[in-house]
Amino acid sequence: MQLKIMPKKKRLSAGRVPLILFLCQTISALEVPLDPKLLEDLVQPPTITHQSPKDYIIDPRENIVIQCEAKGKPPPSFSWTRNGTHFDIDKDPLVTMKPDSGTLIINIMSEGKAETYEGVYQCTARNERGAAISNNIVIRPSRSPLWTKEKLEPITLQNGQPLVLPCRPPIGLPPAIIFWMDNSFQRLPQSERVSQGLNGDLYFSNVLPEDTREDYICYARFNHTQTIQQKQPISLKVISVDELNDTIAANLSDTEFYGAKSSRERPPTFLTPEGNASHKEELRGNVLSLECIAEGLPTPLIYWIKEDGTLPTNRTVYRNFQKTLQIIQVSEADSGNYQCIAKNALGAIHHTISVTVKAAPYWIMAPQNLVLSPGEDGTLICRANGNPKPRISWLTNGVPIEIAPDDPSRRIDGDTIIFSNVQERSSAVYQCNASNEYGYLLANAFVNVLAEPPRILTSANTLYQVIANRPAFLDCAFFGSPLPTIEWFKGAKGSALHEDIYVFHENGTLEIPVAQKDNTGTYTCVARNKLGTAKNEVHVEVKDPTRIIEQPEYAVVQRGSTVSFECRVKHDHTLIATVTWLKDNGELPNDERFTVAKDHLVVTDVRDDDGGTYTCVANTTLDDVSASAVLSVVAPTPTPAPIYDVPNPPFDLELTSQLDTSVQLSWTPGDDNNSPITKFIIEYEDAMHEAGLWHHQAEVSGTQTTAQLKLSPYVNYSFRVMAENSIGRSLPSEASEQYQTKAAEPDKNPTAVEGLGSEPDNLVITWKPLNGFESNGPGLQYKVSWRQKDGDDEWTSVVVANVSKYIVSGTPTFVPYLIKVQALNVVGFAPEPAVVMGHSGEDLPMVAPGNVRVNVVNSTLAEVHWDPVPLKSIRGHLQGYRIYYWKAQSSSQRNRRHIEKKILTFQGSKTHGMLPGLEPFSHYTLNVRVVNGKGEGPASPDRAFSTPEGVPSAPSSLKIVNPTLDSLTLEWDPPSHPNGLLTEYTLKYQPINSTHELGPLIDLKIPANKTRWTLKNLNFSTRYKFYFYAQTSVGPGSQITEEAVTTVDEGKEEWRKEIVNGSWSFFGLKGLMPGTAYKVRVGAEGDSGFVSSEAVFETGPAMASRQVDIATQGWFIGLMCAVALLILILLIVCFIRRNKGGKYPVKEKEDAHADPEIQPMKEDDGTFGEYSDAEDHKPLKKGSRTPSDRTVKKEDSDDSLVDYGEGVNGQFNEDGSFIGQYSGKKEKEPAEGNESSEAPSPVNAMNSFV
């Protein structure tokens, strides 16, 4: 039962007080949506869904199956009548009824005869709400009788005489198909002279000696029983006038012999039909076939006209060499007088056929099912037409309404039943019968009186995502009886929406014409009737539109250069945008010269064929936008060269030897401009079909000035010639004179013939039409033929105009068909076309995959198995199976409102698949659907499964706060993906001494509910490395590391430092205190690492305030000498170690400063090699803090060498070199600075004075 809701949109008048807009009931009949869950709950009268045809011809060799299927709630029971009386199937052991069905199966294969069950059958489907009846199904067995035996005398005729060979086939059921063949089962050739009539007789307009043969055999094929019967052979002998005279002379006396005269030419006379006029009656919708066959010498031709009218172009077909006129889908407008004209050189005759088109009843308005609520009104309308006008009669529950129980709520008015104030007892099934002498129509329509509270059928919490400034449609499918009113609200406590901003549709849909950001939110649909209220919430998200903020621009570049097109896209941050580049609306060439980056396209080494339109297309799941630019490629500036050029155009074109299929073209060449002509190119123009468009015709050698050209029929030719040399091609010559060829039948058929259904009950036949040039003549049409591949039906054909598509309606779903398309014009038919196979339309699969099993492989992977769907239920090309799966509820997050479903499609007939990327410790639900070319089938029952626990991810963060002399406090955030229940945290830490050696590792377990922990009793001014991770019952997760330093003993004075140019050999210290002892340390860092040396000196006592030249003071000169000597010693040590290429101790200890639980990686640059002045530097280790500008950042440096790995426990070698590693306090994120992986050259070494 197909029912729908019909609420009307109500307009609001303007006023001070805003009115709430309701969707109100404006008509009495409502229809129920096709929602399976809804239909299960509703009581419904029976409806006939399938039945056998009215005229049912059966094969007597097979069991008889009379179909009758119906639906209803409760399910209907079935009964049958035969010849108007009850048919008791229980009393006939050969008759059974299918379970849950009314279909009868009569078993005549084992015993019984089909003739016994001839008759008129009718099925009744009944439940508590009424009874529906089927058509009268007339059962008749097919018959294929034999020919009656007869003695056929040989026929002898004089050359040129007319002849009719009778067939007179036996009368079978259905009628036989007639054809003439010889003893070798070869069809007899037919022509304008010899042809078969509609009655099966073989007509000769005049006989010829080659017609002589002894095996003219008429065959009758009965398709239903797949049998062929044949008539006795007929012998025909055609003799000349001389042979006839000899025969007469041998049998007659001299006085009796007059001599036979030779057959003379004669004007036409009709062999059929007889007389000057006849009458033909045909039913509407059938094929009207009119036939005229004439005799005469020479053979007459037949022409057709319609008096006072024209023949319908698209429905007219000529057959049997134009002796038969057929009009397809004949209608009353085709009635009238048709005239056939037979003409030869000696005269013409005509015959008028008066055609009357009658009509069996056909629907104008068939009655439709009514669903009413108690107290409502409604109408059933039954209107039909026909010729003569059909009589309308009503039945209720299969009984004539005149004798049916009276119902005060109904009143009959001709073709209409009017219902008023219906009650539940008014429910019934009504039958409308429209009949005349040519047939009848029977339609069932029920009246179902229901009282149902409102129901909203749209899924709850549906999310609608829409682009700003575009319309949004929020669905609210509903049902109820009486028809509910619909009201929309926004927000939890919002007021009702009004029509001044929104559009309310009849089906409950709310339209936001131009969505804006402030339209984002939750909308509530409320349905009300007198029996109750229902509501549903949906959600709207309005996204920013995608825009191209920097578009590609037009470019002109020289050949061989590089060009770049920009395309910068801005889109909503919650959507993912993809950018695609096109060239001339197609894909980019597969060439490495084309490079696509994030925001631009680069083409290198540009060639001439790179020119064109380049388009940048930006797509999201909700919208797309594009921008284009044209690239023009020009030649580089030429260098001076000898002047060569293309040839001048040929001239003086002349056509000679003009024939139907060829012509000779001659011309005079133009100047070759210093480069010999290599060839001539000939082109043609078809002024009749494609004026102004030139096509390639031929090419000839550059030494020729004539060419013999092959021509096609029905073309108005003009020719032009171009010359070509090594430089290029000349301009075209002037066009030649025009030459038109005669018409002929097409020599080819359409290509690309395909048969695909667009709907489940049709077959769309398409082809690539012939162009005007290929038509070979006027009146181009196509003969489209089709039949089922697996059946034995004859070809069904139709002739259509010059189109490229024909739709066959009423086909069964997804059945293979054989198809062919043949071209024809006024001259004749093209050759027999090739047969291709197609399929009628697909429909959605009917059955869901069964026996769905889930095998959980591990915490992130599951394997799904299912049983395949039967091929017959797929009803289309199997595309594969699709798994929908979603995380139903996380064990650690119980309040998830939005369920995101994921889809995996498995191609072909696979019956298992893997689901990767699952989240551990989660509950999942899945179902499986089969997919064909039409779409998805029903879902299998949901199958739930759970994934086991896994190891957690690393803690989200780890910070060290509040450092003191002997304690550090750690704060952290739990893992973002716990993947189970956390059991504890593990903290491991160890000290790092001044030589970067790792101390003992301490392991500490921390409860899972802690996010802060303080470590006490630590060493002051000591660096510690921490390793921290969480654990579940499965095991430890990924770890996070961090380093921190306890504070320095404030009793120590901090070092002061200065950065000096590496090329200097001395540096002056200022701001020193008189009479004070100082320690100075000079350090240098290069490819060899960091080395240093130190010395102690004391400033002199304070002096009087008289002017003294410090450069002449001895202490200053001694200090500078000491500094210079220290620098010289350091440079010598660096040079020696560099040449040795050995490892510094710092490297070995650096390797030790690593994660104790991770295997360290070996790098090619793990040792110090030789350096070069060209700054070919090796990268520093990960702990390096030296930026690429050879300076130490302020935030990375302090006034103490503790930051370089040296504190109060700093160690020196005997030669005074510093063996600690230069390392920062903490490894920083890459985004926090431009740290370099290269170390500075010794030439630019950093010297630190402390």
Short mmCIF file of N, CA, C and O in Angstrom, two decimals, residues 1157-1218:
data_model
loop_
_atom_site.label_atom_id
_atom_site.label_comp_id
_atom_site.label_asym_id
_atom_site.label_seq_id
_atom_site.Cartn_x
_atom_site.Cartn_y
_atom_site.Cartn_z
N GLU A 1157 65.71 3.00 27.66
CA GLU A 1157 64.81 1.96 27.20
C GLU A 1157 64.63 1.96 25.70
O GLU A 1157 63.84 1.24 25.15
N ILE A 1158 65.38 2.82 25.02
CA ILE A 1158 65.29 2.87 23.56
C ILE A 1158 66.67 2.63 22.98
O ILE A 1158 67.64 3.26 23.39
N GLN A 1159 66.77 1.74 22.00
CA GLN A 1159 68.07 1.43 21.39
C GLN A 1159 68.57 2.65 20.65
O GLN A 1159 67.89 3.17 19.77
N PRO A 1160 69.78 3.19 20.98
CA PRO A 1160 70.25 4.40 20.28
C PRO A 1160 70.51 4.10 18.82
O PRO A 1160 70.87 3.00 18.44
N MET A 1161 70.31 5.14 17.99
CA MET A 1161 70.51 5.00 16.55
C MET A 1161 71.92 5.43 16.19
O MET A 1161 72.43 6.43 16.66
N LYS A 1162 72.55 4.69 15.31
CA LYS A 1162 73.87 5.05 14.80
C LYS A 1162 73.71 5.95 13.61
O LYS A 1162 72.92 5.69 12.71
N GLU A 1163 74.49 6.99 13.57
CA GLU A 1163 74.41 7.91 12.45
C GLU A 1163 75.75 7.93 11.74
O GLU A 1163 76.81 7.67 12.32
N ASP A 1164 75.68 8.27 10.47
CA ASP A 1164 76.90 8.32 9.67
C ASP A 1164 77.85 9.38 10.17
O ASP A 1164 79.06 9.31 9.98
N ASP A 1165 77.31 10.42 10.79
CA ASP A 1165 78.15 11.51 11.28
C ASP A 1165 78.38 11.38 12.77
O ASP A 1165 78.56 12.36 13.46
N GLY A 1166 78.42 10.15 13.30
CA GLY A 1166 78.57 9.97 14.73
C GLY A 1166 79.94 10.31 15.24
O GLY A 1166 80.16 10.43 16.44
N THR A 1167 80.93 10.47 14.40
CA THR A 1167 82.28 10.86 14.85
C THR A 1167 82.66 12.14 14.18
O THR A 1167 82.14 12.51 13.13
N PHE A 1168 83.64 12.83 14.77
CA PHE A 1168 84.12 14.08 14.19
C PHE A 1168 85.08 13.76 13.06
O PHE A 1168 86.08 13.09 13.24
N GLY A 1169 84.79 14.26 11.89
CA GLY A 1169 85.71 14.10 10.75
C GLY A 1169 86.43 15.39 10.50
O GLY A 1169 86.44 16.31 11.29
N GLU A 1170 87.09 15.45 9.36
CA GLU A 1170 87.83 16.67 9.03
C GLU A 1170 86.85 17.74 8.61
O GLU A 1170 85.79 17.47 8.06
N TYR A 1171 87.27 18.97 8.86
CA TYR A 1171 86.42 20.08 8.47
C TYR A 1171 87.09 20.81 7.32
O TYR A 1171 88.27 20.65 7.04
N SER A 1172 86.31 21.65 6.65
CA SER A 1172 86.85 22.47 5.55
C SER A 1172 86.38 23.89 5.75
O SER A 1172 85.39 24.15 6.40
N ASP A 1173 87.11 24.80 5.16
CA ASP A 1173 86.76 26.22 5.28
C ASP A 1173 85.53 26.56 4.47
O ASP A 1173 85.01 27.65 4.56
N ALA A 1174 85.10 25.61 3.64
CA ALA A 1174 83.89 25.86 2.84
C ALA A 1174 82.63 25.60 3.63
O ALA A 1174 81.54 25.53 3.09
N GLU A 1175 82.76 25.43 4.94
CA GLU A 1175 81.64 25.22 5.85
C GLU A 1175 80.85 23.97 5.50
O GLU A 1175 79.64 23.92 5.51
N ASP A 1176 81.59 22.91 5.14
CA ASP A 1176 80.96 21.61 4.92
C ASP A 1176 80.88 20.92 6.25
O ASP A 1176 81.62 20.01 6.56
N HIS A 1177 79.95 21.36 7.15
CA HIS A 1177 79.95 20.97 8.54
C HIS A 1177 79.13 19.73 8.75
O HIS A 1177 78.12 19.50 8.11
N LYS A 1178 79.57 18.94 9.74
CA LYS A 1178 78.78 17.81 10.20
C LYS A 1178 77.74 18.31 11.20
O LYS A 1178 77.99 19.23 11.94
N PRO A 1179 76.53 17.67 11.23
CA PRO A 1179 75.52 18.13 12.19
C PRO A 1179 75.89 17.77 13.61
O PRO A 1179 76.50 16.76 13.87
N LEU A 1180 75.49 18.66 14.54
CA LEU A 1180 75.69 18.38 15.96
C LEU A 1180 74.70 17.33 16.42
O LEU A 1180 73.71 17.02 15.75
N LYS A 1181 74.99 16.78 17.60
CA LYS A 1181 74.04 15.85 18.19
C LYS A 1181 72.78 16.58 18.60
O LYS A 1181 72.72 17.80 18.64
N LYS A 1182 71.76 15.77 18.95
CA LYS A 1182 70.43 16.30 19.24
C LYS A 1182 70.44 17.34 20.34
O LYS A 1182 69.66 18.25 20.38
N GLY A 1183 71.36 17.22 21.30
CA GLY A 1183 71.35 18.14 22.44
C GLY A 1183 71.93 19.49 22.14
O GLY A 1183 71.98 20.35 23.00
N SER A 1184 72.45 19.74 20.92
CA SER A 1184 73.12 21.00 20.62
C SER A 1184 72.17 22.16 20.71
O SER A 1184 71.04 22.09 20.29
N ARG A 1185 72.68 23.28 21.25
CA ARG A 1185 71.88 24.49 21.37
C ARG A 1185 72.42 25.63 20.53
O ARG A 1185 72.01 26.74 20.68
N THR A 1186 73.38 25.37 19.66
CA THR A 1186 74.00 26.45 18.88
C THR A 1186 73.16 26.74 17.65
O THR A 1186 72.99 25.87 16.80
N PRO A 1187 72.60 27.92 17.49
CA PRO A 1187 71.80 28.24 16.30
C PRO A 1187 72.68 28.36 15.07
O PRO A 1187 73.91 28.41 15.13
N SER A 1188 71.99 28.48 13.91
CA SER A 1188 72.71 28.56 12.64
C SER A 1188 73.45 29.86 12.48
O SER A 1188 74.35 29.97 11.64
N ASP A 1189 73.13 30.90 13.23
CA ASP A 1189 73.86 32.17 13.09
C ASP A 1189 75.10 32.23 13.97
O ASP A 1189 75.70 33.28 14.18
N ARG A 1190 75.56 31.09 14.52
CA ARG A 1190 76.80 30.95 15.29
C ARG A 1190 76.75 31.72 16.60
O ARG A 1190 77.77 32.09 17.16
N THR A 1191 75.57 32.04 17.09
CA THR A 1191 75.44 32.75 18.37
C THR A 1191 74.59 31.94 19.30
O THR A 1191 73.76 31.14 18.87
N VAL A 1192 74.76 32.15 20.57
CA VAL A 1192 73.96 31.47 21.56
C VAL A 1192 72.78 32.35 21.90
O VAL A 1192 72.93 33.54 22.19
N LYS A 1193 71.58 31.75 21.82
CA LYS A 1193 70.40 32.54 22.14
C LYS A 1193 70.39 32.93 23.61
O LYS A 1193 70.85 32.19 24.46
N LYS A 1194 69.77 34.08 23.85
CA LYS A 1194 69.77 34.57 25.22
C LYS A 1194 69.06 33.62 26.15
O LYS A 1194 69.50 33.35 27.25
N GLU A 1195 67.90 33.08 25.65
CA GLU A 1195 67.16 32.21 26.54
C GLU A 1195 67.84 30.89 26.74
O GLU A 1195 67.48 30.10 27.62
N ASP A 1196 68.83 30.56 25.91
CA ASP A 1196 69.53 29.28 26.04
C ASP A 1196 70.83 29.42 26.82
O ASP A 1196 71.57 28.46 26.97
N SER A 1197 71.17 30.61 27.21
CA SER A 1197 72.47 30.83 27.87
C SER A 1197 72.26 31.49 29.21
O SER A 1197 71.39 32.35 29.38
N ASP A 1198 73.10 31.11 30.16
CA ASP A 1198 73.13 31.75 31.46
C ASP A 1198 74.55 32.26 31.71
O ASP A 1198 75.45 32.12 30.89
N ASP A 1199 74.74 32.82 32.90
CA ASP A 1199 76.07 33.31 33.25
C ASP A 1199 76.91 32.23 33.89
O ASP A 1199 77.88 32.52 34.55
N SER A 1200 76.54 30.98 33.72
CA SER A 1200 77.29 29.90 34.34
C SER A 1200 77.49 28.79 33.35
O SER A 1200 76.67 28.57 32.47
N LEU A 1201 78.61 28.08 33.46
CA LEU A 1201 78.87 26.95 32.58
C LEU A 1201 78.11 25.72 33.00
O LEU A 1201 78.30 24.65 32.42
N VAL A 1202 77.27 25.83 34.00
CA VAL A 1202 76.41 24.69 34.35
C VAL A 1202 75.58 24.29 33.15
O VAL A 1202 75.32 23.12 32.91
N ASP A 1203 75.14 25.30 32.35
CA ASP A 1203 74.30 25.01 31.20
C ASP A 1203 75.04 24.23 30.15
O ASP A 1203 74.43 23.70 29.22
N TYR A 1204 76.36 24.19 30.16
CA TYR A 1204 77.12 23.43 29.18
C TYR A 1204 77.48 22.06 29.71
O TYR A 1204 78.33 21.37 29.16
N GLY A 1205 76.88 21.67 30.80
CA GLY A 1205 77.17 20.37 31.38
C GLY A 1205 78.13 20.48 32.54
O GLY A 1205 78.47 19.50 33.17
N GLU A 1206 78.64 21.68 32.87
CA GLU A 1206 79.61 21.84 33.98
C GLU A 1206 78.93 22.62 35.09
O GLU A 1206 78.34 23.65 34.86
N GLY A 1207 78.99 22.13 36.30
CA GLY A 1207 78.52 22.87 37.45
C GLY A 1207 79.65 22.94 38.47
O GLY A 1207 80.81 23.07 38.13
N VAL A 1208 79.30 22.78 39.69
CA VAL A 1208 80.34 22.77 40.73
C VAL A 1208 81.19 21.53 40.61
O VAL A 1208 82.30 21.47 41.13
N ASN A 1209 80.68 20.51 39.91
CA ASN A 1209 81.44 19.27 39.76
C ASN A 1209 82.10 19.18 38.39
O ASN A 1209 82.44 18.10 37.94
N GLY A 1210 82.22 20.32 37.70
CA GLY A 1210 82.84 20.28 36.37
C GLY A 1210 84.24 19.73 36.41
O GLY A 1210 85.00 19.98 37.32
N GLN A 1211 84.61 18.94 35.40
CA GLN A 1211 85.91 18.28 35.36
C GLN A 1211 86.70 18.76 34.17
O GLN A 1211 86.15 19.10 33.13
N PHE A 1212 88.06 18.78 34.35
CA PHE A 1212 88.96 19.18 33.28
C PHE A 1212 90.02 18.11 33.13
O PHE A 1212 90.40 17.43 34.07
N ASN A 1213 90.55 17.97 31.90
CA ASN A 1213 91.69 17.09 31.66
C ASN A 1213 92.96 17.75 32.20
O ASN A 1213 92.98 18.92 32.58
N GLU A 1214 94.00 16.97 32.13
CA GLU A 1214 95.27 17.51 32.65
C GLU A 1214 95.73 18.69 31.81
O GLU A 1214 96.43 19.56 32.30
N ASP A 1215 95.39 18.66 30.52
CA ASP A 1215 95.81 19.79 29.68
C ASP A 1215 94.85 20.97 29.79
O ASP A 1215 94.97 21.93 29.05
N GLY A 1216 93.90 20.87 30.69
CA GLY A 1216 92.99 22.00 30.90
C GLY A 1216 91.80 22.01 29.97
O GLY A 1216 91.01 22.94 30.02
N SER A 1217 91.65 21.00 29.07
CA SER A 1217 90.50 21.02 28.14
C SER A 1217 89.24 20.61 28.86
O SER A 1217 89.24 19.72 29.69
N PHE A 1218 88.17 21.27 28.49
CA PHE A 1218 86.87 21.02 29.12
C PHE A 1218 86.24 19.81 28.46
O PHE A 1218 86.12 19.75 27.24
#
